[in-house]
Amino acid sequence: MAISVLIVEDDHNIAELLQMYLEKEGYTVTVAGDGGQGLAKFRAIRPDLVLLDVMMPVMDGWAVCKSIRAESQTPVIMLTAKGETDDKVSGLKSGADDYITKPFEMKEVLARIEAVLRRSTGVVAEKKARKLTFEKLSIDMDAFELIVDGKKVDTPPKEMELLFYLASSPNRVYTRNQLLDEVWGFDYFGDSRTVDVHVKRLREKLEGVSQNWSLKTVWGVGYKFEVI
């Protein structure tokens, strides 16, 4: 069963970003937009871990953390724009297990979550399947193998990652910028033609293999892995 995370964050964009990445890693995610709502949802769902912003309406993060700690030992990681030592000390004194300062890298957040869960419960979240199978096509990211019509096809890492990402959400259209963000990372400074080049190379490997799926261009928007 997937590990559940409660995100208590009043910045909608940050909350959405955290939710997207955590769900991609196999966590079950619930979001609350203020401290009062966060405490209510905590009591309702009893999550395995809480990501808790400090500066929020209704109740601030320190008050929420103290309330959680008064009734539970559920791991809490504080998120805040404040980086001063006193603020970190206050968060830890409130009962927080860890403290991450904004802006943060998602890789850091994921690593901190796994570390806190490992310390507190000895487990980490179950990962989503890293292998996708369609007619005459297998994309195995653990073995880093692309099998097309029964034959292994040598494929560079970024092409594999791009194909896996598109095929993970069949028929969903992604813009080039979304694909750059998700596959190449937010700190990538290339242009959208990078995506076009990789799609072109993938098509050369996949064209005509099956009538039930294909890499499609959605003109003026981007690309999708279409499954009929």
CSV table of N, CA, C and O in Angstrom, one decimal, residues 6 30 36 42 61 66 157 177 180 183 191 196 215 222:
chain,number,residue,atom,x,y,z
A,6,LEU,N,0.5,14.3,3.5
A,6,LEU,CA,-0.4,15.5,3.6
A,6,LEU,C,0.5,16.7,3.3
A,6,LEU,O,1.4,16.9,4.1
A,30,THR,N,-2.6,14.2,-0.3
A,30,THR,CA,-3.7,15.1,0.0
A,30,THR,C,-3.2,16.5,0.3
A,30,THR,O,-2.1,16.6,0.8
A,36,GLY,N,-5.6,25.6,9.5
A,36,GLY,CA,-6.8,25.0,10.1
A,36,GLY,C,-7.3,23.8,9.3
A,36,GLY,O,-7.6,22.7,9.9
A,42,PHE,N,-5.5,16.3,8.7
A,42,PHE,CA,-4.6,15.3,9.4
A,42,PHE,C,-5.4,14.4,10.3
A,42,PHE,O,-5.1,13.2,10.2
A,61,GLY,N,2.4,27.2,10.6
A,61,GLY,CA,2.9,25.9,10.6
A,61,GLY,C,3.4,25.4,12.0
A,61,GLY,O,3.3,24.2,12.3
A,66,LYS,N,2.8,21.7,16.5
A,66,LYS,CA,2.6,21.5,17.9
A,66,LYS,C,1.4,20.6,18.2
A,66,LYS,O,1.3,19.7,19.0
A,157,PRO,N,19.6,7.5,-23.1
A,157,PRO,CA,18.8,7.7,-21.9
A,157,PRO,C,17.7,8.7,-22.0
A,157,PRO,O,16.6,8.4,-21.6
A,177,ASN,N,7.4,22.5,-23.7
A,177,ASN,CA,8.0,23.1,-22.5
A,177,ASN,C,7.7,22.1,-21.3
A,177,ASN,O,8.5,22.0,-20.4
A,180,LEU,N,10.2,19.4,-21.6
A,180,LEU,CA,11.5,19.9,-21.2
A,180,LEU,C,11.6,19.9,-19.7
A,180,LEU,O,12.6,19.5,-19.1
A,183,VAL,N,11.3,15.9,-18.3
A,183,VAL,CA,12.3,15.0,-18.7
A,183,VAL,C,13.7,15.5,-18.6
A,183,VAL,O,14.6,14.8,-18.1
A,191,ASP,N,16.4,24.6,-25.9
A,191,ASP,CA,15.2,25.1,-26.4
A,191,ASP,C,14.3,23.9,-26.8
A,191,ASP,O,14.7,22.8,-26.8
A,196,ASP,N,11.8,18.0,-30.2
A,196,ASP,CA,11.5,17.6,-31.6
A,196,ASP,C,12.5,16.6,-32.1
A,196,ASP,O,12.2,15.6,-32.8
A,215,LEU,N,3.5,7.6,-31.7
A,215,LEU,CA,3.9,8.9,-31.2
A,215,LEU,C,3.2,9.9,-32.1
A,215,LEU,O,3.5,9.9,-33.3
A,222,GLY,N,1.9,20.1,-29.0
A,222,GLY,CA,3.1,19.3,-28.6
A,222,GLY,C,2.9,17.8,-29.1
A,222,GLY,O,2.6,17.6,-30.2
